[in-house]
Coordinates of C-alpha atoms in Angstrom, one line a residue:
M1 CA 10.2 -7.5 97.6
A2 CA 7.5 -6.1 95.5
M3 CA 8.6 -2.5 96.7
L4 CA 12.1 -3.3 95.7
A5 CA 11.0 -4.5 92.3
V6 CA 9.3 -1.1 91.8
V7 CA 12.2 0.8 92.9
I8 CA 14.5 -1.1 90.4
L9 CA 12.0 -0.5 87.6
I10 CA 11.7 3.2 88.4
G11 CA 15.6 3.4 88.6
A12 CA 16.0 1.6 85.3
I13 CA 13.6 4.0 83.4
A14 CA 15.2 7.0 85.0
L15 CA 18.6 5.8 83.8
I16 CA 17.3 5.2 80.3
A17 CA 15.9 8.6 80.3
V18 CA 19.2 10.2 81.5
L19 CA 21.2 8.1 78.9
T20 CA 18.7 9.1 76.1
M21 CA 19.2 12.9 77.0
L22 CA 22.9 12.6 77.1
V23 CA 23.0 10.9 73.6
L24 CA 20.7 13.5 72.1
R25 CA 22.9 16.3 73.7
F26 CA 26.4 15.0 73.0
Y27 CA 26.2 12.4 70.1
P28 CA 27.5 14.8 67.1
A29 CA 25.3 13.2 64.3
F30 CA 22.2 14.9 65.9
G31 CA 23.7 18.3 65.0
G32 CA 23.8 21.6 66.9
R33 CA 21.6 24.5 67.9
P34 CA 21.4 27.7 66.3
N35 CA 23.3 30.7 67.6
E36 CA 21.7 33.9 69.0
Q37 CA 22.0 35.6 65.6
T38 CA 20.2 32.9 63.6
Q39 CA 17.5 32.7 66.4
A40 CA 16.9 36.4 65.8
R41 CA 16.6 36.0 62.2
M42 CA 14.2 33.1 62.8
L43 CA 12.0 35.4 64.9
R44 CA 11.7 37.7 61.9
S45 CA 10.8 35.1 59.4
A46 CA 7.3 35.0 58.0
Q47 CA 7.6 31.1 58.2
Y48 CA 8.2 31.1 62.1
A49 CA 5.5 31.1 64.7
K50 CA 5.3 29.8 68.3
G51 CA 8.9 28.6 68.2
K52 CA 8.5 26.5 65.0
F53 CA 8.7 26.8 61.2
E54 CA 5.5 26.3 59.4
N55 CA 4.5 25.6 55.9
Q56 CA 2.3 27.7 53.6
L57 CA -0.6 25.5 53.9
P58 CA -1.8 23.6 56.9
T59 CA 0.2 20.2 56.9
S60 CA -0.7 17.6 59.3
M61 CA 1.6 14.7 59.8
S62 CA -0.4 13.0 62.6
M63 CA -2.0 9.5 62.2
S64 CA -4.6 7.9 64.2
M65 CA -3.4 5.1 66.4
R66 CA -5.0 2.6 64.0
E67 CA -3.0 4.2 61.2
Y68 CA 0.2 4.1 63.1
L69 CA -0.1 0.5 64.1
S70 CA -1.1 -0.5 60.5
T71 CA 2.0 1.4 59.0
A72 CA 4.3 0.0 61.7
G73 CA 3.1 -3.5 60.9
E74 CA 3.6 -3.0 57.2
F75 CA 7.1 -1.9 57.8
I76 CA 7.8 -4.8 60.0
R77 CA 6.4 -7.3 57.5
G78 CA 8.3 -5.6 54.6
N79 CA 7.7 -5.5 50.9
P80 CA 9.6 -8.1 48.8
G81 CA 9.9 -5.4 46.1
G82 CA 10.9 -2.7 48.6
R83 CA 14.5 -3.2 47.8
P84 CA 16.3 -4.4 44.6
A85 CA 17.0 -8.0 44.4
K86 CA 20.8 -7.2 44.1
A87 CA 22.8 -4.1 44.8
L88 CA 22.5 -1.6 41.9
T89 CA 25.6 -1.0 39.8
S90 CA 26.7 2.6 39.8
N91 CA 28.3 4.1 36.5
A92 CA 32.0 5.3 37.7
I93 CA 33.0 8.8 37.4
D94 CA 36.6 9.4 36.2
P95 CA 37.9 12.2 38.3
R96 CA 39.6 13.6 35.3
S97 CA 36.2 14.4 33.6
L98 CA 35.4 16.7 36.5
H99 CA 38.3 18.9 35.6
A100 CA 37.6 19.4 31.9
A101 CA 35.7 22.5 30.6
Q102 CA 32.3 21.2 29.2
K103 CA 28.7 22.1 29.0
A104 CA 26.6 22.2 32.1
K105 CA 25.6 18.8 33.3
V106 CA 24.3 17.1 36.3
T107 CA 25.1 13.5 37.8
W108 CA 22.9 11.7 40.1
F109 CA 24.4 9.7 43.0
G110 CA 21.1 8.0 44.1
H111 CA 18.3 9.4 46.2
S112 CA 18.6 13.2 46.2
A113 CA 22.4 13.6 45.9
M114 CA 23.5 15.4 42.8
L115 CA 26.7 16.8 41.3
L116 CA 26.0 19.8 39.2
E117 CA 28.7 21.3 37.0
L118 CA 27.5 24.8 35.8
D119 CA 29.5 27.9 34.7
G120 CA 32.8 26.2 35.5
K121 CA 31.7 25.5 39.1
R122 CA 31.1 22.2 40.9
L123 CA 28.1 22.2 43.2
L124 CA 27.0 19.3 45.3
L125 CA 23.2 19.1 46.2
D126 CA 22.0 17.3 49.3
P127 CA 25.1 15.1 49.3
M128 CA 24.1 12.2 51.4
L129 CA 26.9 10.0 50.6
G130 CA 27.0 7.6 53.7
Q131 CA 25.6 4.2 53.7
A132 CA 22.5 4.6 55.8
P133 CA 20.2 7.6 56.6
S134 CA 20.3 7.3 60.3
P135 CA 22.0 8.8 63.4
F136 CA 23.3 5.3 63.8
P137 CA 24.4 4.1 60.4
W138 CA 25.0 0.5 61.5
I139 CA 21.2 0.0 62.1
G140 CA 19.9 2.1 59.2
G141 CA 18.6 0.6 56.0
K142 CA 21.7 0.3 53.5
R143 CA 22.1 2.0 50.2
F144 CA 20.7 0.2 47.1
S145 CA 23.8 0.8 45.2
D146 CA 27.0 -1.3 45.4
K147 CA 29.1 1.8 45.8
L148 CA 29.1 5.6 44.9
P149 CA 30.0 6.8 41.5
I150 CA 33.1 8.3 42.8
E151 CA 34.3 8.3 46.4
I152 CA 34.4 11.6 48.4
E153 CA 38.2 11.5 48.6
A154 CA 38.5 11.2 44.8
L155 CA 36.4 14.2 44.2
P156 CA 38.2 17.4 43.2
A157 CA 37.6 20.6 45.1
I158 CA 33.8 21.3 45.3
D159 CA 32.9 25.1 45.0
A160 CA 29.7 24.9 47.0
V161 CA 27.4 22.5 48.7
I162 CA 23.6 23.3 48.8
F163 CA 21.3 21.7 51.3
S164 CA 17.4 21.6 51.3
H165 CA 16.7 20.5 54.9
D166 CA 18.5 18.6 57.8
H167 CA 16.8 15.1 57.5
Y168 CA 19.3 12.3 57.7
D169 CA 18.6 11.1 54.1
H170 CA 19.8 14.6 53.1
L171 CA 22.4 15.9 55.5
D172 CA 24.7 13.3 56.6
Y173 CA 27.3 13.7 59.4
S174 CA 29.8 11.2 57.9
S175 CA 29.6 12.7 54.6
I176 CA 30.3 16.2 55.8
Q177 CA 33.2 14.9 57.8
R178 CA 34.7 13.8 54.6
L179 CA 33.7 16.7 52.5
K180 CA 34.2 19.7 54.6
D181 CA 37.7 20.3 53.9
K182 CA 37.2 20.3 50.1
V183 CA 34.2 22.7 50.0
G184 CA 34.4 26.5 49.4
R185 CA 30.9 27.4 50.5
F186 CA 27.7 26.0 52.0
F187 CA 24.2 27.4 51.4
V188 CA 21.6 26.2 53.7
P189 CA 18.0 27.3 55.0
L190 CA 17.7 28.9 58.4
G191 CA 18.9 27.0 61.3
V192 CA 20.9 24.3 59.5
A193 CA 24.2 26.1 59.9
A194 CA 24.4 25.1 63.5
H195 CA 24.7 21.4 62.4
L196 CA 27.5 22.2 60.1
V197 CA 29.4 24.3 62.7
R198 CA 29.2 21.5 65.4
W199 CA 30.7 19.3 62.8
G200 CA 33.7 21.6 62.1
V201 CA 32.7 23.7 59.3
S202 CA 33.8 27.4 59.9
P203 CA 30.9 29.7 60.2
D204 CA 32.3 32.2 57.6
R205 CA 31.9 29.4 54.9
I206 CA 28.2 29.1 55.5
E207 CA 25.2 31.2 54.2
E208 CA 21.7 30.8 55.7
F209 CA 18.7 31.7 53.9
D210 CA 14.9 32.2 54.5
W211 CA 12.4 31.7 51.6
W212 CA 12.5 34.1 48.8
E213 CA 15.9 35.4 49.9
E214 CA 18.6 35.4 46.9
I215 CA 22.3 35.7 46.6
V216 CA 24.6 36.2 43.5
W217 CA 27.6 34.0 44.1
E218 CA 30.3 33.6 41.5
S219 CA 27.9 35.0 38.8
I220 CA 25.5 32.3 39.8
T221 CA 22.1 33.4 41.3
L222 CA 20.9 31.3 44.2
A223 CA 17.3 31.7 45.6
C224 CA 15.8 29.9 48.5
T225 CA 12.2 29.1 47.7
P226 CA 9.3 27.2 49.6
A227 CA 8.7 23.7 50.0
R228 CA 6.1 21.8 51.8
H229 CA 7.7 19.6 54.4
F230 CA 9.2 19.5 57.8
S231 CA 12.5 19.2 59.6
G232 CA 14.4 17.7 62.7
R233 CA 17.1 15.3 63.7
G234 CA 16.1 14.4 67.1
L235 CA 13.2 13.6 69.4
A236 CA 12.1 17.2 70.3
D237 CA 13.5 19.3 67.5
R238 CA 10.8 18.9 64.8
N239 CA 10.5 22.1 62.6
N240 CA 13.3 23.8 64.6
T241 CA 15.1 24.5 61.2
L242 CA 13.7 25.5 57.9
W243 CA 13.3 23.3 54.8
C244 CA 13.2 24.6 51.3
S245 CA 13.7 24.2 47.6
W246 CA 16.5 26.1 45.5
I247 CA 16.6 28.0 42.2
I248 CA 20.1 27.8 40.6
H249 CA 20.5 30.3 37.8
G250 CA 23.7 30.3 35.9
Q251 CA 24.9 31.6 32.6
E252 CA 24.5 28.1 30.9
A253 CA 21.4 27.0 32.5
R254 CA 18.5 27.5 34.9
I255 CA 17.8 24.6 37.3
F256 CA 15.1 24.0 40.0
F257 CA 15.9 21.6 42.9
S258 CA 12.7 20.8 44.8
G259 CA 14.1 19.4 48.0
D260 CA 11.5 17.3 49.7
S261 CA 8.0 18.7 49.3
G262 CA 4.3 17.7 49.2
Y263 CA 2.5 19.3 46.2
G264 CA 1.0 22.9 46.7
P265 CA 0.7 26.3 45.2
H266 CA 4.3 27.1 45.9
F267 CA 5.4 25.5 42.7
K268 CA 3.3 27.9 40.5
E269 CA 4.5 30.8 42.6
I270 CA 8.1 29.7 42.0
G271 CA 7.5 29.1 38.1
N272 CA 5.8 32.6 37.9
K273 CA 8.8 34.3 39.6
Y274 CA 11.8 32.4 38.5
G275 CA 10.7 30.0 35.4
P276 CA 11.2 28.7 33.0
F277 CA 13.8 26.1 33.9
D278 CA 16.0 24.1 31.6
L279 CA 16.1 21.4 34.2
T280 CA 14.1 20.4 37.2
L281 CA 15.3 17.9 39.8
M282 CA 12.0 16.7 41.3
E283 CA 11.2 14.8 44.4
C284 CA 9.6 11.3 43.4
G285 CA 9.8 8.8 45.9
Q286 CA 9.2 7.7 49.6
Y287 CA 5.6 8.5 49.2
D288 CA 2.3 7.2 50.3
T289 CA -1.3 8.5 50.4
R290 CA -1.1 8.6 54.2
W291 CA 1.8 11.3 54.1
A292 CA 1.1 12.9 50.6
A293 CA 1.0 16.3 52.3
I294 CA 5.0 16.1 52.7
H295 CA 6.0 13.9 49.9
M296 CA 4.5 14.1 46.3
L297 CA 3.0 11.0 44.5
P298 CA 4.7 10.7 41.1
E299 CA 1.7 12.1 39.2
E300 CA 2.1 15.3 41.4
T301 CA 5.7 15.4 40.7
V302 CA 5.0 15.7 36.9
Q303 CA 2.3 18.5 37.7
A304 CA 4.9 20.3 39.8
H305 CA 7.4 20.2 37.1
L306 CA 4.7 21.8 34.7
D307 CA 3.9 24.4 37.4
V308 CA 7.4 25.6 37.6
K309 CA 7.6 25.8 33.7
G310 CA 10.4 23.2 33.5
S311 CA 11.8 21.8 30.2
L312 CA 13.4 18.5 31.2
M313 CA 12.7 16.7 34.5
I314 CA 14.9 14.2 36.5
P315 CA 13.0 12.4 39.2
I316 CA 15.1 12.1 42.3
H317 CA 14.5 11.0 45.9
W318 CA 14.4 7.3 44.9
G319 CA 16.8 4.6 43.9
G320 CA 18.7 5.2 47.1
F321 CA 17.1 3.9 50.3
K322 CA 13.9 2.2 51.4
L323 CA 12.1 5.0 53.4
A324 CA 8.5 4.0 52.4
L325 CA 6.3 1.0 51.6
H326 CA 6.2 1.2 47.8
D327 CA 8.0 -0.9 45.4
W328 CA 11.3 0.5 44.8
R329 CA 10.7 0.7 41.1
D330 CA 7.2 2.5 41.2
P331 CA 8.6 6.1 41.4
A332 CA 10.2 5.8 38.0
E333 CA 7.5 3.7 36.5
R334 CA 4.8 6.1 37.7
A335 CA 6.7 9.2 36.9
V336 CA 7.5 8.1 33.3
K337 CA 3.8 7.1 32.6
A338 CA 2.5 10.4 34.0
A339 CA 5.2 12.3 32.0
H340 CA 4.3 10.7 28.7
A341 CA 0.6 11.2 29.3
S342 CA 1.4 15.0 29.8
N343 CA 4.1 15.3 27.1
V344 CA 6.8 16.1 29.6
R345 CA 10.3 15.4 28.8
I346 CA 11.8 12.9 31.5
A347 CA 15.3 11.8 31.8
T348 CA 16.0 8.5 33.8
P349 CA 19.8 8.4 34.3
R350 CA 21.4 5.5 36.0
I351 CA 23.3 6.2 39.0
G352 CA 26.5 8.1 37.9
E353 CA 25.4 8.7 34.5
P354 CA 25.7 12.4 33.6
V355 CA 23.0 14.3 31.9
T356 CA 24.0 17.4 29.7
I357 CA 21.6 20.2 30.6
G358 CA 20.1 21.7 27.4
G359 CA 21.5 18.8 25.2
A360 CA 19.8 17.3 22.4
S361 CA 19.7 13.9 23.8
Y362 CA 19.3 12.6 27.4
P363 CA 19.0 9.0 29.0
T364 CA 15.5 7.4 28.9
A365 CA 16.4 3.8 29.5
A366 CA 14.2 1.9 31.9
W367 CA 17.3 0.4 33.5
W368 CA 15.4 -0.4 36.8
R369 CA 13.6 -3.2 35.0
E370 CA 16.7 -5.2 34.2

């Protein structure tokens, strides 16, 4: 009888293992694998070693068992202020406003998703427009806002989409399914194209970049620049694709988009090579001292803005999802305080509220206190 129980247990474990492998292999949200051409480019990359991409600085993400259990316990217990008490209200975007000729502007969709209008072009940055940052959205933490400023189907044609890396809170399968037929070009770091191709995007509409590579597209200069982070969508693909920040230089404005990053010397390198910037979109949220190497604390966000020689800063990577343990309002509170202490101009738009780049005025209301 005991032997039968052991056999059943081993069989159950084997079945679970097989099912897990099948889900990872065939469930489309996990993405695709780089083709031979991309793999060859990876091998030539200065960031690639021993089959993985690396940061400029040693960047450990490991925790002791005690730290891991403590962190898991904190997530399970939850934080009363970890989410808004009620759904955030988004400012609605009139689709007609996206067709009119006007000055360069940017509109925040919550978290790191942005709509950038520049030189007559419409660009989406990290357009995670789904309900939850998870391969299985029905079990992930839901978006803070009651709805998007504009639904994907109501958006006009998008000239380009730019991704910083392949984590679920930045690259979303459901969003790509709804967006792909209205997007002209996709610009991504090395390895990320495989996900888009698996999801039905034609390879000839995708450009992949290593750090410090540039392209002039429709008179706009795009440069893929370093970040201090990591990548991966499955159980065994950590750092198989590259992560990055982006320089977007148009005739109307110069923008720096940080992607996800811990603080590091790359910000000064970027500022020295490409600055100054009219606007920086700087990661500020989902941080903790235990993983500060991959997500900046708000005070570091302000310093990074200074390092890249930014004029106006918009803190991003907050106000969308609960992915850390801090109060949901802390990123804005701390960033505003640090910005004022350093005489940094900081804009705090509501979700869906446009910010004119280079304009004389910009939103500064502490709306999250309402």
